[in-house]
N, C-alpha and C. Protein backbone atom coordinates (compact mmCIF):
# COMPACT_ATOMS: atom_id res chain seq x y z
N ASP A 1 -3.90 -14.87 23.87
CA ASP A 1 -5.15 -14.24 23.48
C ASP A 1 -6.10 -14.20 24.68
N ILE A 2 -6.64 -13.05 24.95
CA ILE A 2 -7.49 -12.85 26.13
C ILE A 2 -8.72 -13.74 26.11
N ARG A 3 -9.23 -14.04 24.94
CA ARG A 3 -10.45 -14.86 24.84
C ARG A 3 -10.23 -16.30 25.26
N SER A 4 -8.99 -16.77 25.24
CA SER A 4 -8.71 -18.15 25.59
C SER A 4 -8.44 -18.34 27.08
N ARG A 5 -8.36 -17.25 27.83
CA ARG A 5 -8.09 -17.35 29.27
C ARG A 5 -9.40 -17.50 30.04
N THR A 6 -9.34 -18.21 31.15
CA THR A 6 -10.56 -18.40 31.95
C THR A 6 -11.00 -17.11 32.62
N VAL A 7 -10.05 -16.32 33.10
CA VAL A 7 -10.36 -15.03 33.69
C VAL A 7 -10.07 -13.97 32.62
N GLN A 8 -11.12 -13.35 32.13
CA GLN A 8 -10.94 -12.41 31.03
C GLN A 8 -10.83 -10.98 31.53
N HIS A 9 -9.60 -10.57 31.73
CA HIS A 9 -9.30 -9.20 32.08
C HIS A 9 -8.08 -8.78 31.28
N ILE A 10 -7.87 -7.50 31.18
CA ILE A 10 -6.75 -6.96 30.41
C ILE A 10 -5.61 -6.66 31.37
N ARG A 11 -4.49 -7.29 31.12
CA ARG A 11 -3.29 -7.12 31.95
C ARG A 11 -2.38 -6.07 31.30
N PRO A 12 -1.44 -5.53 32.06
CA PRO A 12 -0.50 -4.57 31.47
C PRO A 12 0.23 -5.14 30.25
N GLN A 13 0.59 -6.41 30.30
CA GLN A 13 1.30 -7.00 29.16
C GLN A 13 0.39 -7.10 27.93
N ASP A 14 -0.92 -7.22 28.12
CA ASP A 14 -1.86 -7.21 26.99
C ASP A 14 -1.89 -5.83 26.36
N THR A 15 -1.94 -4.81 27.20
CA THR A 15 -1.96 -3.42 26.70
C THR A 15 -0.66 -3.11 25.98
N ALA A 16 0.47 -3.51 26.56
CA ALA A 16 1.77 -3.27 25.93
C ALA A 16 1.86 -3.98 24.57
N ALA A 17 1.35 -5.21 24.50
CA ALA A 17 1.37 -5.95 23.24
C ALA A 17 0.49 -5.28 22.19
N ALA A 18 -0.66 -4.75 22.60
CA ALA A 18 -1.55 -4.05 21.67
C ALA A 18 -0.87 -2.79 21.14
N LEU A 19 -0.25 -2.04 22.01
CA LEU A 19 0.44 -0.82 21.59
C LEU A 19 1.62 -1.15 20.67
N LYS A 20 2.33 -2.20 20.98
CA LYS A 20 3.46 -2.61 20.14
C LYS A 20 2.96 -3.02 18.75
N ALA A 21 1.84 -3.74 18.71
CA ALA A 21 1.25 -4.14 17.42
C ALA A 21 0.84 -2.92 16.59
N LEU A 22 0.50 -1.84 17.28
CA LEU A 22 0.13 -0.60 16.59
C LEU A 22 1.35 0.24 16.20
N GLY A 23 2.55 -0.25 16.57
CA GLY A 23 3.77 0.46 16.24
C GLY A 23 4.15 1.54 17.23
N LYS A 24 3.54 1.52 18.41
CA LYS A 24 3.81 2.53 19.43
C LYS A 24 4.78 1.97 20.46
N ARG A 25 5.90 2.62 20.60
CA ARG A 25 6.85 2.22 21.63
C ARG A 25 6.48 2.91 22.94
N THR A 26 6.35 2.14 23.99
CA THR A 26 5.98 2.70 25.29
C THR A 26 6.86 2.11 26.37
N THR A 27 6.98 2.86 27.43
CA THR A 27 7.70 2.34 28.59
C THR A 27 6.70 1.60 29.48
N LYS A 28 7.23 0.83 30.39
CA LYS A 28 6.39 0.12 31.35
C LYS A 28 5.55 1.13 32.14
N ARG A 29 6.15 2.25 32.49
CA ARG A 29 5.45 3.29 33.24
C ARG A 29 4.28 3.88 32.44
N GLU A 30 4.48 4.10 31.15
CA GLU A 30 3.40 4.64 30.31
C GLU A 30 2.22 3.67 30.25
N VAL A 31 2.51 2.39 30.15
CA VAL A 31 1.45 1.38 30.13
C VAL A 31 0.75 1.36 31.49
N GLN A 32 1.51 1.40 32.56
CA GLN A 32 0.91 1.42 33.90
C GLN A 32 0.01 2.64 34.09
N ASP A 33 0.45 3.80 33.63
CA ASP A 33 -0.36 5.01 33.75
C ASP A 33 -1.65 4.90 32.94
N MET A 34 -1.56 4.34 31.75
CA MET A 34 -2.74 4.16 30.90
C MET A 34 -3.74 3.22 31.58
N MET A 35 -3.23 2.15 32.15
CA MET A 35 -4.09 1.18 32.83
C MET A 35 -4.69 1.81 34.10
N TRP A 36 -3.90 2.58 34.82
CA TRP A 36 -4.35 3.20 36.07
C TRP A 36 -5.56 4.11 35.84
N GLU A 37 -5.59 4.78 34.68
CA GLU A 37 -6.72 5.64 34.35
C GLU A 37 -8.05 4.89 34.33
N VAL A 38 -8.01 3.60 34.05
CA VAL A 38 -9.22 2.79 33.88
C VAL A 38 -9.46 1.86 35.06
N ASP A 39 -8.41 1.48 35.76
CA ASP A 39 -8.45 0.46 36.81
C ASP A 39 -9.09 0.99 38.10
N GLU A 40 -10.41 1.02 38.14
CA GLU A 40 -11.16 1.54 39.29
C GLU A 40 -10.91 0.73 40.57
N LYS A 41 -10.69 -0.57 40.42
CA LYS A 41 -10.51 -1.44 41.59
C LYS A 41 -9.06 -1.46 42.08
N LEU A 42 -8.17 -0.84 41.31
CA LEU A 42 -6.74 -0.78 41.64
C LEU A 42 -6.14 -2.16 41.88
N ASP A 43 -6.55 -3.11 41.04
CA ASP A 43 -6.00 -4.47 41.16
C ASP A 43 -5.00 -4.79 40.05
N GLY A 44 -4.63 -3.78 39.26
CA GLY A 44 -3.60 -3.96 38.23
C GLY A 44 -4.09 -4.51 36.92
N VAL A 45 -5.39 -4.78 36.81
CA VAL A 45 -5.97 -5.29 35.56
C VAL A 45 -7.27 -4.52 35.27
N ILE A 46 -7.74 -4.64 34.04
CA ILE A 46 -9.00 -4.01 33.65
C ILE A 46 -9.99 -5.12 33.35
N ASP A 47 -11.09 -5.15 34.11
CA ASP A 47 -12.13 -6.16 33.86
C ASP A 47 -13.22 -5.52 33.00
N TRP A 48 -14.23 -6.32 32.65
CA TRP A 48 -15.29 -5.84 31.77
C TRP A 48 -16.00 -4.62 32.35
N ASP A 49 -16.31 -4.62 33.64
CA ASP A 49 -17.01 -3.49 34.25
C ASP A 49 -16.19 -2.20 34.14
N GLU A 50 -14.91 -2.29 34.39
CA GLU A 50 -14.04 -1.12 34.30
C GLU A 50 -13.91 -0.65 32.85
N PHE A 51 -13.78 -1.60 31.94
CA PHE A 51 -13.69 -1.30 30.51
C PHE A 51 -14.96 -0.58 30.05
N HIS A 52 -16.10 -1.12 30.42
CA HIS A 52 -17.39 -0.55 30.04
C HIS A 52 -17.57 0.85 30.65
N LEU A 53 -17.22 1.01 31.92
CA LEU A 53 -17.33 2.30 32.59
C LEU A 53 -16.47 3.35 31.89
N ASN A 54 -15.24 2.98 31.54
CA ASN A 54 -14.34 3.90 30.84
C ASN A 54 -14.94 4.32 29.50
N PHE A 55 -15.49 3.37 28.78
CA PHE A 55 -16.08 3.64 27.48
C PHE A 55 -17.27 4.61 27.64
N GLU A 56 -18.15 4.31 28.58
CA GLU A 56 -19.32 5.17 28.81
C GLU A 56 -18.92 6.58 29.25
N ARG A 57 -17.96 6.67 30.13
CA ARG A 57 -17.51 7.98 30.59
C ARG A 57 -16.95 8.82 29.44
N ASN A 58 -16.19 8.18 28.57
CA ASN A 58 -15.59 8.92 27.46
C ASN A 58 -16.62 9.30 26.40
N ILE A 59 -17.59 8.48 26.18
CA ILE A 59 -18.64 8.81 25.21
C ILE A 59 -19.44 10.02 25.70
N ARG A 60 -19.70 10.07 26.99
CA ARG A 60 -20.54 11.12 27.56
C ARG A 60 -19.75 12.37 28.00
N ASP A 61 -18.43 12.31 27.95
CA ASP A 61 -17.60 13.42 28.43
C ASP A 61 -17.75 14.65 27.53
N GLU A 62 -18.26 15.71 28.10
CA GLU A 62 -18.40 16.97 27.38
C GLU A 62 -17.34 17.98 27.81
N SER A 63 -16.64 17.67 28.89
CA SER A 63 -15.64 18.60 29.43
C SER A 63 -14.26 18.40 28.81
N GLY A 64 -14.01 17.19 28.29
CA GLY A 64 -12.68 16.88 27.78
C GLY A 64 -11.69 16.54 28.88
N LEU A 65 -12.18 16.35 30.09
CA LEU A 65 -11.31 16.09 31.23
C LEU A 65 -11.20 14.61 31.61
N GLU A 66 -12.02 13.79 31.01
CA GLU A 66 -12.00 12.35 31.33
C GLU A 66 -10.72 11.74 30.75
N PRO A 67 -9.96 10.97 31.57
CA PRO A 67 -8.77 10.30 31.03
C PRO A 67 -9.15 9.40 29.86
N ALA A 68 -8.46 9.56 28.74
CA ALA A 68 -8.92 8.89 27.53
C ALA A 68 -7.85 8.11 26.77
N SER A 69 -6.67 7.93 27.31
CA SER A 69 -5.61 7.23 26.58
C SER A 69 -6.02 5.82 26.19
N PHE A 70 -6.51 5.07 27.15
CA PHE A 70 -6.92 3.68 26.89
C PHE A 70 -8.09 3.66 25.91
N TYR A 71 -9.06 4.54 26.13
CA TYR A 71 -10.23 4.64 25.27
C TYR A 71 -9.82 4.90 23.81
N HIS A 72 -8.90 5.84 23.60
CA HIS A 72 -8.46 6.15 22.23
C HIS A 72 -7.74 4.98 21.59
N MET A 73 -6.95 4.25 22.37
CA MET A 73 -6.28 3.07 21.82
C MET A 73 -7.31 2.05 21.34
N VAL A 74 -8.31 1.79 22.17
CA VAL A 74 -9.35 0.81 21.82
C VAL A 74 -10.14 1.30 20.60
N GLN A 75 -10.51 2.56 20.59
CA GLN A 75 -11.24 3.11 19.45
C GLN A 75 -10.45 2.94 18.16
N PHE A 76 -9.15 3.24 18.22
CA PHE A 76 -8.32 3.09 17.04
C PHE A 76 -8.31 1.64 16.56
N MET A 77 -8.16 0.71 17.51
CA MET A 77 -8.10 -0.70 17.14
C MET A 77 -9.42 -1.17 16.53
N ILE A 78 -10.53 -0.61 16.96
CA ILE A 78 -11.82 -0.98 16.39
C ILE A 78 -11.88 -0.61 14.92
N TYR A 79 -11.36 0.55 14.57
CA TYR A 79 -11.47 1.05 13.20
C TYR A 79 -10.27 0.70 12.33
N ASP A 80 -9.25 0.09 12.89
CA ASP A 80 -8.06 -0.32 12.11
C ASP A 80 -8.36 -1.69 11.48
N ASN A 81 -9.19 -1.69 10.46
CA ASN A 81 -9.70 -2.92 9.87
C ASN A 81 -8.62 -3.88 9.37
N ASP A 82 -7.54 -3.36 8.84
CA ASP A 82 -6.50 -4.26 8.32
C ASP A 82 -5.36 -4.49 9.31
N ASN A 83 -5.54 -4.02 10.55
CA ASN A 83 -4.58 -4.25 11.63
C ASN A 83 -3.15 -3.84 11.30
N ASN A 84 -2.99 -2.75 10.53
CA ASN A 84 -1.65 -2.32 10.20
C ASN A 84 -1.19 -1.11 11.01
N GLY A 85 -2.06 -0.58 11.88
CA GLY A 85 -1.68 0.54 12.73
C GLY A 85 -1.64 1.87 12.02
N LEU A 86 -2.17 1.92 10.81
CA LEU A 86 -2.18 3.19 10.06
C LEU A 86 -3.58 3.73 9.91
């Protein structure tokens, strides 16, 4: 659980586990691409600043060109109250 770690960032394995819990099968490359869209520092993880920036960019995006895969996954998880992926 990310909350129990001293350094709170989202790793590729965290993203893969979240997608798996949602019933989505993904390749390692798909997870890496999703993370790359958000990883401004290119350090292989998503920290709070990157997460927040991605969220703000997607909320304000009027062009539809902002990379949104990670954003949509998070949005879905927020509204999936019973955690069943449906």
